[in-house]
Amino acid sequence: MIVIVTTETHKYTHAALAEWCRPAALQRFSYWKLFRRRALPYATYIFTDFDRLNPWELELAAKAFRVLESAGCRVLNDPGRFRRRHAFLQLMHRKKINDFRSWSPELDESPGRFPVFLRTQAAHRGVLAGLLHTPEDAQRALQEALTAGHPLSDLHFVEYAAEPTNTGIFRKLAAYRIGDTIVPALSVHSLDWIAKYGAAVAEAQQYEEERELLRQNPYGKHLMSAFEAAGIDYGRADFGIVGGKPQIYEINTNPMIGELTEHWSDQRLANSRHARDAMAAAVKVLDSADNKPAVRLDGEPFATQFRRDRRRFFMSPWMP
């Protein structure tokens, strides 16, 4: 059995994966359900969705991780090692995995190079303003964000790091880490540098190139270094190629997973099936036998503390 733990409102992200992995049993737990249980099935657990947890939930998740790990379960993604976007990008730059930087207004940091853009750390809403080319542009965008009600602690500036292909199309690449395996995913093509959702601008050539990227996985080693540095065992890295080198934009631990079922390009549909099958195969490798006893949450050493803190959590006025 494999258990993927998400926030209650974002369990839908892995619905398709549960179907792909049959006959392996893939269950989706919410943190709310996990925290309420007195015992848990022996399984492989994948913790996700950290940026949507409040600090108390994140701490409880980290303790639950340790309860399961001490019981002998295979557990992916330690919530206790979670880094927010700014800290993650700073780490990638310090490790020389990325060439671009991030600056935190909360720490009174101002962009040292331009152009940059402003975005939030926690929400998946993308860019708040367009490209900012001067210190005055950056200050004005920051003030507008604060006026709109965005907390200072949730804002950061990110250096522009994008480059179109030789056809003028921006291509955002993606790949999953699933345990010890890097699985390339479908690309997003756009005429806009943000390339968040993509557009119908790619031609047959781009889908042939995508086919080779999926099969050859040329950036797998570089991406594994990024996942290892960030302490993330499961998730999807979004990246682009700038100056011939991958630049990692983010690692999403709870990515939306799905499959294309309609498209004008047969090659694109074949690429989608290839990515689907490769991902399902990698997830199945994580499967744990379910014939072992349940993991009790009242033992020692971590479970007693988890039980005590869980009780405090459910007494908190934060809860509905």
mmCIF file of C-alpha atoms in Angstrom:
data_model
loop_
_atom_site.group_PDB
_atom_site.id
_atom_site.type_symbol
_atom_site.label_atom_id
_atom_site.label_comp_id
_atom_site.label_asym_id
_atom_site.label_seq_id
_atom_site.Cartn_x
_atom_site.Cartn_y
_atom_site.Cartn_z
ATOM 1 C CA MET A 1 0.000 0.000 0.000
ATOM 2 C CA ILE A 2 1.049 3.583 -0.761
ATOM 3 C CA VAL A 3 -0.481 6.507 1.123
ATOM 4 C CA ILE A 4 -0.189 10.049 -0.254
ATOM 5 C CA VAL A 5 -0.895 12.719 2.362
ATOM 6 C CA THR A 6 -2.244 16.083 1.166
ATOM 7 C CA THR A 7 -4.414 18.889 2.449
ATOM 8 C CA GLU A 8 -8.129 18.044 2.473
ATOM 9 C CA THR A 9 -9.027 20.374 -0.393
ATOM 10 C CA HIS A 10 -6.204 19.181 -2.656
ATOM 11 C CA LYS A 11 -6.569 15.385 -2.613
ATOM 12 C CA TYR A 12 -7.869 15.519 -6.195
ATOM 13 C CA THR A 13 -4.363 16.082 -7.557
ATOM 14 C CA HIS A 14 -3.492 12.373 -7.318
ATOM 15 C CA ALA A 15 -6.819 10.840 -8.356
ATOM 16 C CA ALA A 16 -5.500 9.868 -11.801
ATOM 17 C CA LEU A 17 -2.332 8.363 -10.334
ATOM 18 C CA ALA A 18 -4.405 6.096 -8.097
ATOM 19 C CA GLU A 19 -6.055 4.683 -11.219
ATOM 20 C CA TRP A 20 -2.784 4.274 -13.108
ATOM 21 C CA CYS A 21 -1.150 2.323 -10.282
ATOM 22 C CA ARG A 22 -3.700 -0.462 -10.031
ATOM 23 C CA PRO A 23 -3.518 -3.222 -8.836
ATOM 24 C CA ALA A 24 -1.237 -1.544 -6.260
ATOM 25 C CA ALA A 25 -3.324 0.147 -3.579
ATOM 26 C CA LEU A 26 -2.749 3.908 -3.540
ATOM 27 C CA GLN A 27 -4.751 5.757 -0.911
ATOM 28 C CA ARG A 28 -5.094 9.493 -0.434
ATOM 29 C CA PHE A 29 -5.163 10.749 3.158
ATOM 30 C CA SER A 30 -5.713 14.314 4.261
ATOM 31 C CA TYR A 31 -3.606 15.663 7.099
ATOM 32 C CA TRP A 32 -6.849 16.113 9.022
ATOM 33 C CA LYS A 33 -7.535 12.366 8.684
ATOM 34 C CA LEU A 34 -3.934 11.446 9.479
ATOM 35 C CA PHE A 35 -3.866 13.525 12.662
ATOM 36 C CA ARG A 36 -7.133 11.988 13.908
ATOM 37 C CA ARG A 37 -6.086 8.340 13.545
ATOM 38 C CA ARG A 38 -5.032 6.244 16.553
ATOM 39 C CA ALA A 39 -3.325 3.732 14.267
ATOM 40 C CA LEU A 40 -2.149 3.777 10.659
ATOM 41 C CA PRO A 41 -1.689 0.976 8.147
ATOM 42 C CA TYR A 42 1.833 -0.228 7.502
ATOM 43 C CA ALA A 43 2.613 1.317 4.115
ATOM 44 C CA THR A 44 4.822 3.646 2.144
ATOM 45 C CA TYR A 45 3.872 7.222 3.036
ATOM 46 C CA ILE A 46 4.424 10.279 0.841
ATOM 47 C CA PHE A 47 3.982 13.628 2.603
ATOM 48 C CA THR A 48 3.087 16.550 0.307
ATOM 49 C CA ASP A 49 1.505 19.997 0.114
ATOM 50 C CA PHE A 50 3.731 21.633 2.736
ATOM 51 C CA ASP A 51 3.250 25.208 1.541
ATOM 52 C CA ARG A 52 -0.479 24.954 2.342
ATOM 53 C CA LEU A 53 0.063 23.925 5.979
ATOM 54 C CA ASN A 54 0.077 26.365 8.850
ATOM 55 C CA PRO A 55 3.065 26.161 11.243
ATOM 56 C CA TRP A 56 1.306 23.919 13.773
ATOM 57 C CA GLU A 57 0.149 21.497 11.060
ATOM 58 C CA LEU A 58 3.668 21.402 9.633
ATOM 59 C CA GLU A 59 5.099 20.543 13.044
ATOM 60 C CA LEU A 60 2.537 17.787 13.602
ATOM 61 C CA ALA A 61 3.278 16.415 10.124
ATOM 62 C CA ALA A 62 6.999 16.325 10.930
ATOM 63 C CA LYS A 63 6.283 14.361 14.114
ATOM 64 C CA ALA A 64 3.957 11.962 12.295
ATOM 65 C CA PHE A 65 6.742 11.407 9.757
ATOM 66 C CA ARG A 66 9.058 10.347 12.582
ATOM 67 C CA VAL A 67 6.459 8.050 14.161
ATOM 68 C CA LEU A 68 6.058 6.212 10.859
ATOM 69 C CA GLU A 69 9.780 6.124 10.131
ATOM 70 C CA SER A 70 10.595 4.751 13.599
ATOM 71 C CA ALA A 71 7.992 2.012 13.027
ATOM 72 C CA GLY A 72 9.884 0.869 9.919
ATOM 73 C CA CYS A 73 7.687 2.416 7.234
ATOM 74 C CA ARG A 74 9.204 3.895 4.128
ATOM 75 C CA VAL A 75 8.397 7.632 4.331
ATOM 76 C CA LEU A 76 9.122 10.208 1.614
ATOM 77 C CA ASN A 77 9.398 13.996 2.078
ATOM 78 C CA ASP A 78 10.258 15.051 5.614
ATOM 79 C CA PRO A 79 8.009 18.027 6.540
ATOM 80 C CA GLY A 80 10.643 19.103 9.037
ATOM 81 C CA ARG A 81 13.031 19.909 6.185
ATOM 82 C CA PHE A 82 10.568 21.971 4.144
ATOM 83 C CA ARG A 83 11.898 25.237 2.673
ATOM 84 C CA ARG A 84 9.726 28.022 1.363
ATOM 85 C CA ARG A 85 10.326 29.309 -2.171
ATOM 86 C CA HIS A 86 12.816 32.039 -1.339
ATOM 87 C CA ALA A 87 14.947 29.767 0.856
ATOM 88 C CA PHE A 88 14.766 27.031 -1.795
ATOM 89 C CA LEU A 89 15.938 29.350 -4.586
ATOM 90 C CA GLN A 90 18.714 30.763 -2.421
ATOM 91 C CA LEU A 91 19.852 27.210 -1.705
ATOM 92 C CA MET A 92 19.834 26.333 -5.410
ATOM 93 C CA HIS A 93 21.992 29.383 -6.147
ATOM 94 C CA ARG A 94 24.378 28.719 -3.271
ATOM 95 C CA LYS A 95 24.826 25.115 -4.426
ATOM 96 C CA LYS A 96 25.499 26.409 -7.968
ATOM 97 C CA ILE A 97 22.559 24.414 -9.301
ATOM 98 C CA ASN A 98 20.897 27.662 -10.445
ATOM 99 C CA ASP A 99 22.501 30.786 -11.828
ATOM 100 C CA PHE A 100 19.676 33.132 -10.823
ATOM 101 C CA ARG A 101 18.829 34.519 -7.377
ATOM 102 C CA SER A 102 15.931 35.480 -5.139
ATOM 103 C CA TRP A 103 15.629 38.411 -2.685
ATOM 104 C CA SER A 104 13.378 38.757 0.370
ATOM 105 C CA PRO A 105 11.852 42.185 1.161
ATOM 106 C CA GLU A 106 11.057 40.806 4.617
ATOM 107 C CA LEU A 107 14.819 40.684 5.239
ATOM 108 C CA ASP A 108 15.172 44.154 3.729
ATOM 109 C CA GLU A 109 16.828 42.667 0.641
ATOM 110 C CA SER A 110 16.627 44.512 -2.676
ATOM 111 C CA PRO A 111 17.278 42.951 -6.079
ATOM 112 C CA GLY A 112 20.935 43.058 -7.018
ATOM 113 C CA ARG A 113 20.378 42.269 -10.688
ATOM 114 C CA PHE A 114 17.608 43.000 -13.177
ATOM 115 C CA PRO A 115 15.153 42.235 -14.623
ATOM 116 C CA VAL A 116 13.198 40.573 -11.791
ATOM 117 C CA PHE A 117 9.587 39.784 -10.981
ATOM 118 C CA LEU A 118 7.623 39.749 -7.747
ATOM 119 C CA ARG A 119 5.649 36.761 -6.541
ATOM 120 C CA THR A 120 4.249 35.155 -3.403
ATOM 121 C CA GLN A 121 5.903 32.218 -1.705
ATOM 122 C CA ALA A 122 2.960 30.177 -0.446
ATOM 123 C CA ALA A 123 0.239 30.418 -3.079
ATOM 124 C CA HIS A 124 0.426 28.941 -6.578
ATOM 125 C CA ARG A 125 -0.729 32.186 -8.183
ATOM 126 C CA GLY A 126 2.319 32.974 -10.291
ATOM 127 C CA VAL A 127 3.736 36.418 -10.996
ATOM 128 C CA LEU A 128 2.151 39.448 -9.292
ATOM 129 C CA ALA A 129 3.517 41.994 -11.764
ATOM 130 C CA GLY A 130 5.337 41.918 -15.072
ATOM 131 C CA LEU A 131 9.090 42.130 -15.465
ATOM 132 C CA LEU A 132 10.683 44.861 -13.368
ATOM 133 C CA HIS A 133 13.750 46.497 -14.882
ATOM 134 C CA THR A 134 14.857 49.085 -12.310
ATOM 135 C CA PRO A 135 15.013 49.512 -8.505
ATOM 136 C CA GLU A 136 12.186 52.034 -8.830
ATOM 137 C CA ASP A 137 10.017 49.480 -10.663
ATOM 138 C CA ALA A 138 10.722 46.907 -7.941
ATOM 139 C CA GLN A 139 9.854 49.302 -5.110
ATOM 140 C CA ARG A 140 6.650 50.376 -6.822
ATOM 141 C CA ALA A 141 5.560 46.742 -7.383
ATOM 142 C CA LEU A 142 6.307 45.910 -3.757
ATOM 143 C CA GLN A 143 4.220 48.815 -2.480
ATOM 144 C CA GLU A 144 1.331 47.858 -4.764
ATOM 145 C CA ALA A 145 1.451 44.286 -3.443
ATOM 146 C CA LEU A 146 1.443 45.483 0.169
ATOM 147 C CA THR A 147 -1.436 47.853 -0.565
ATOM 148 C CA ALA A 148 -3.362 44.918 -2.039
ATOM 149 C CA GLY A 149 -2.942 43.059 1.256
ATOM 150 C CA HIS A 150 -0.111 40.629 0.480
ATOM 151 C CA PRO A 151 1.954 40.041 3.662
ATOM 152 C CA LEU A 152 5.558 41.185 3.450
ATOM 153 C CA SER A 153 6.727 37.786 4.728
ATOM 154 C CA ASP A 154 5.088 36.084 1.729
ATOM 155 C CA LEU A 155 6.734 38.190 -0.975
ATOM 156 C CA HIS A 156 10.023 37.784 -2.777
ATOM 157 C CA PHE A 157 11.762 39.036 -5.902
ATOM 158 C CA VAL A 158 13.067 36.474 -8.385
ATOM 159 C CA GLU A 159 15.642 37.159 -11.070
ATOM 160 C CA TYR A 160 14.429 36.585 -14.619
ATOM 161 C CA ALA A 161 15.777 33.305 -15.991
ATOM 162 C CA ALA A 162 14.094 32.252 -19.214
ATOM 163 C CA GLU A 163 15.158 31.779 -22.812
ATOM 164 C CA PRO A 164 13.074 30.943 -25.897
ATOM 165 C CA THR A 165 13.952 28.047 -28.137
ATOM 166 C CA ASN A 166 15.290 28.715 -31.626
ATOM 167 C CA THR A 167 11.684 28.863 -32.860
ATOM 168 C CA GLY A 168 10.843 31.716 -30.481
ATOM 169 C CA ILE A 169 8.660 29.560 -28.225
ATOM 170 C CA PHE A 170 9.252 29.403 -24.486
ATOM 171 C CA ARG A 171 9.353 25.843 -23.185
ATOM 172 C CA LYS A 172 8.961 25.026 -19.504
ATOM 173 C CA LEU A 173 10.167 21.524 -18.758
ATOM 174 C CA ALA A 174 9.192 19.314 -15.841
ATOM 175 C CA ALA A 175 10.279 16.068 -14.215
ATOM 176 C CA TYR A 176 9.240 14.066 -11.185
ATOM 177 C CA ARG A 177 11.398 12.568 -8.523
ATOM 178 C CA ILE A 178 9.782 9.357 -7.306
ATOM 179 C CA GLY A 179 12.084 7.821 -4.745
ATOM 180 C CA ASP A 180 15.323 7.008 -6.552
ATOM 181 C CA THR A 181 13.956 7.700 -10.054
ATOM 182 C CA ILE A 182 13.688 10.869 -12.143
ATOM 183 C CA VAL A 183 10.741 10.669 -14.550
ATOM 184 C CA PRO A 184 10.507 13.406 -17.224
ATOM 185 C CA ALA A 185 7.055 14.949 -17.717
ATOM 186 C CA LEU A 186 5.333 16.808 -20.539
ATOM 187 C CA SER A 187 6.512 20.302 -21.443
ATOM 188 C CA VAL A 188 4.551 23.548 -21.434
ATOM 189 C CA HIS A 189 4.860 25.710 -24.562
ATOM 190 C CA SER A 190 4.022 29.390 -24.671
ATOM 191 C CA LEU A 191 4.785 32.649 -26.435
ATOM 192 C CA ASP A 192 4.959 34.237 -22.968
ATOM 193 C CA TRP A 193 8.041 33.831 -20.778
ATOM 194 C CA ILE A 194 5.943 32.840 -17.756
ATOM 195 C CA ALA A 195 4.712 29.664 -19.510
ATOM 196 C CA LYS A 196 2.495 28.674 -16.592
ATOM 197 C CA TYR A 197 -0.434 27.094 -18.432
ATOM 198 C CA GLY A 198 0.802 26.851 -21.993
ATOM 199 C CA ALA A 199 -0.907 27.698 -25.271
ATOM 200 C CA ALA A 200 -1.591 26.077 -28.625
ATOM 201 C CA VAL A 201 1.625 27.364 -30.197
ATOM 202 C CA ALA A 202 3.762 24.226 -30.490
ATOM 203 C CA GLU A 203 4.138 22.434 -33.803
ATOM 204 C CA ALA A 204 5.106 18.890 -34.708
ATOM 205 C CA GLN A 205 8.810 19.673 -34.269
ATOM 206 C CA GLN A 206 8.330 20.579 -30.602
ATOM 207 C CA TYR A 207 6.519 17.339 -29.854
ATOM 208 C CA GLU A 208 9.241 15.302 -31.561
ATOM 209 C CA GLU A 209 11.795 17.100 -29.378
ATOM 210 C CA GLU A 210 9.617 16.381 -26.349
ATOM 211 C CA ARG A 211 9.615 12.700 -27.286
ATOM 212 C CA GLU A 212 13.411 12.611 -27.123
ATOM 213 C CA LEU A 213 13.484 14.489 -23.827
ATOM 214 C CA LEU A 214 11.099 11.961 -22.280
ATOM 215 C CA ARG A 215 13.105 8.975 -23.461
ATOM 216 C CA GLN A 216 16.660 10.236 -22.987
ATOM 217 C CA ASN A 217 16.135 12.148 -19.726
ATOM 218 C CA PRO A 218 19.225 14.322 -20.374
ATOM 219 C CA TYR A 219 18.789 16.469 -17.260
ATOM 220 C CA GLY A 220 18.107 13.668 -14.805
ATOM 221 C CA LYS A 221 21.412 13.895 -12.945
ATOM 222 C CA HIS A 222 21.179 17.675 -12.558
ATOM 223 C CA LEU A 223 17.603 17.436 -11.304
ATOM 224 C CA MET A 224 18.455 14.694 -8.820
ATOM 225 C CA SER A 225 21.108 17.020 -7.361
ATOM 226 C CA ALA A 226 18.430 19.679 -6.871
ATOM 227 C CA PHE A 227 16.016 17.273 -5.197
ATOM 228 C CA GLU A 228 18.756 15.911 -2.956
ATOM 229 C CA ALA A 229 19.891 19.388 -1.914
ATOM 230 C CA ALA A 230 16.303 20.360 -1.103
ATOM 231 C CA GLY A 231 15.644 17.135 0.814
ATOM 232 C CA ILE A 232 12.662 16.229 -1.362
ATOM 233 C CA ASP A 233 12.097 12.564 -2.250
ATOM 234 C CA TYR A 234 8.866 13.018 -4.209
ATOM 235 C CA GLY A 235 7.649 15.951 -6.262
ATOM 236 C CA ARG A 236 7.776 17.696 -9.624
ATOM 237 C CA ALA A 237 10.534 20.104 -10.590
ATOM 238 C CA ASP A 238 9.629 22.826 -13.085
ATOM 239 C CA PHE A 239 12.630 24.174 -14.972
ATOM 240 C CA GLY A 240 13.855 25.850 -18.113
ATOM 241 C CA ILE A 241 17.033 25.734 -20.164
ATOM 242 C CA VAL A 242 19.035 28.979 -20.152
ATOM 243 C CA GLY A 243 22.442 29.094 -21.788
ATOM 244 C CA GLY A 244 22.296 25.319 -22.211
ATOM 245 C CA LYS A 245 21.899 24.702 -18.461
ATOM 246 C CA PRO A 246 18.762 23.730 -16.480
ATOM 247 C CA GLN A 247 17.421 26.416 -14.153
ATOM 248 C CA ILE A 248 15.101 25.053 -11.453
ATOM 249 C CA TYR A 249 12.113 27.322 -10.822
ATOM 250 C CA GLU A 250 10.368 25.317 -8.125
ATOM 251 C CA ILE A 251 9.689 21.854 -6.758
ATOM 252 C CA ASN A 252 5.999 21.177 -6.177
ATOM 253 C CA THR A 253 5.356 18.310 -3.740
ATOM 254 C CA ASN A 254 1.654 18.093 -4.635
ATOM 255 C CA PRO A 255 1.527 18.564 -8.408
ATOM 256 C CA MET A 256 -1.604 18.112 -10.479
ATOM 257 C CA ILE A 257 -1.265 14.749 -12.239
ATOM 258 C CA GLY A 258 -3.217 13.884 -15.344
ATOM 259 C CA GLU A 259 -3.088 12.608 -18.903
ATOM 260 C CA LEU A 260 -3.911 14.170 -22.245
ATOM 261 C CA THR A 261 -6.806 12.363 -23.920
ATOM 262 C CA GLU A 262 -7.403 14.752 -26.833
ATOM 263 C CA HIS A 263 -4.891 16.589 -29.004
ATOM 264 C CA TRP A 264 -4.311 17.258 -32.686
ATOM 265 C CA SER A 265 -0.847 15.663 -32.496
ATOM 266 C CA ASP A 266 -0.637 11.874 -32.244
ATOM 267 C CA GLN A 267 2.954 12.298 -31.072
ATOM 268 C CA ARG A 268 1.828 14.521 -28.191
ATOM 269 C CA LEU A 269 -0.717 11.885 -27.124
ATOM 270 C CA ALA A 270 1.964 9.188 -27.349
ATOM 271 C CA ASN A 271 4.261 11.364 -25.233
ATOM 272 C CA SER A 272 1.533 11.673 -22.615
ATOM 273 C CA ARG A 273 1.031 7.904 -22.481
ATOM 274 C CA HIS A 274 4.781 7.367 -22.169
ATOM 275 C CA ALA A 275 5.013 9.817 -19.265
ATOM 276 C CA ARG A 276 1.979 8.220 -17.602
ATOM 277 C CA ASP A 277 3.385 4.699 -17.816
ATOM 278 C CA ALA A 278 6.844 5.732 -16.623
ATOM 279 C CA MET A 279 5.387 7.532 -13.619
ATOM 280 C CA ALA A 280 3.084 4.664 -12.651
ATOM 281 C CA ALA A 281 5.960 2.187 -12.903
ATOM 282 C CA ALA A 282 8.168 4.323 -10.652
ATOM 283 C CA VAL A 283 5.415 4.724 -8.052
ATOM 284 C CA LYS A 284 4.701 0.986 -7.967
ATOM 285 C CA VAL A 285 8.329 0.354 -7.003
ATOM 286 C CA LEU A 286 7.615 2.237 -3.764
ATOM 287 C CA ASP A 287 4.815 -0.143 -2.777
ATOM 288 C CA SER A 288 5.112 -1.741 0.664
ATOM 289 C CA ALA A 289 3.684 -5.065 1.787
ATOM 290 C CA ASP A 290 0.445 -4.649 3.711
ATOM 291 C CA ASN A 291 0.712 -7.823 5.794
ATOM 292 C CA LYS A 292 2.506 -6.150 8.691
ATOM 293 C CA PRO A 293 0.715 -4.872 11.811
ATOM 294 C CA ALA A 294 -0.706 -1.378 11.942
ATOM 295 C CA VAL A 295 1.471 1.434 13.240
ATOM 296 C CA ARG A 296 0.237 2.438 16.689
ATOM 297 C CA LEU A 297 0.363 6.100 17.609
ATOM 298 C CA ASP A 298 0.682 5.530 21.346
ATOM 299 C CA GLY A 299 4.162 4.030 21.581
ATOM 300 C CA GLU A 300 7.589 5.499 22.246
ATOM 301 C CA PRO A 301 9.504 7.680 21.627
ATOM 302 C CA PHE A 302 7.909 9.975 19.054
ATOM 303 C CA ALA A 303 4.329 8.733 19.209
ATOM 304 C CA THR A 304 3.688 9.881 22.782
ATOM 305 C CA GLN A 305 4.742 13.418 21.904
ATOM 306 C CA PHE A 306 2.744 13.281 18.692
ATOM 307 C CA ARG A 307 -0.360 12.133 20.602
ATOM 308 C CA ARG A 308 0.020 14.953 23.149
ATOM 309 C CA ASP A 309 0.574 17.640 20.519
ATOM 310 C CA ARG A 310 -2.238 16.272 18.373
ATOM 311 C CA ARG A 311 -4.634 16.678 21.327
ATOM 312 C CA ARG A 312 -3.534 20.293 21.709
ATOM 313 C CA PHE A 313 -3.991 20.804 17.981
ATOM 314 C CA PHE A 314 -7.626 19.706 18.037
ATOM 315 C CA MET A 315 -8.289 21.984 21.030
ATOM 316 C CA SER A 316 -6.843 24.958 19.141
ATOM 317 C CA PRO A 317 -9.098 27.853 18.077
ATOM 318 C CA TRP A 318 -7.383 27.573 14.659
ATOM 319 C CA MET A 319 -9.531 24.547 13.905
ATOM 320 C CA PRO A 320 -13.079 24.888 12.536
#
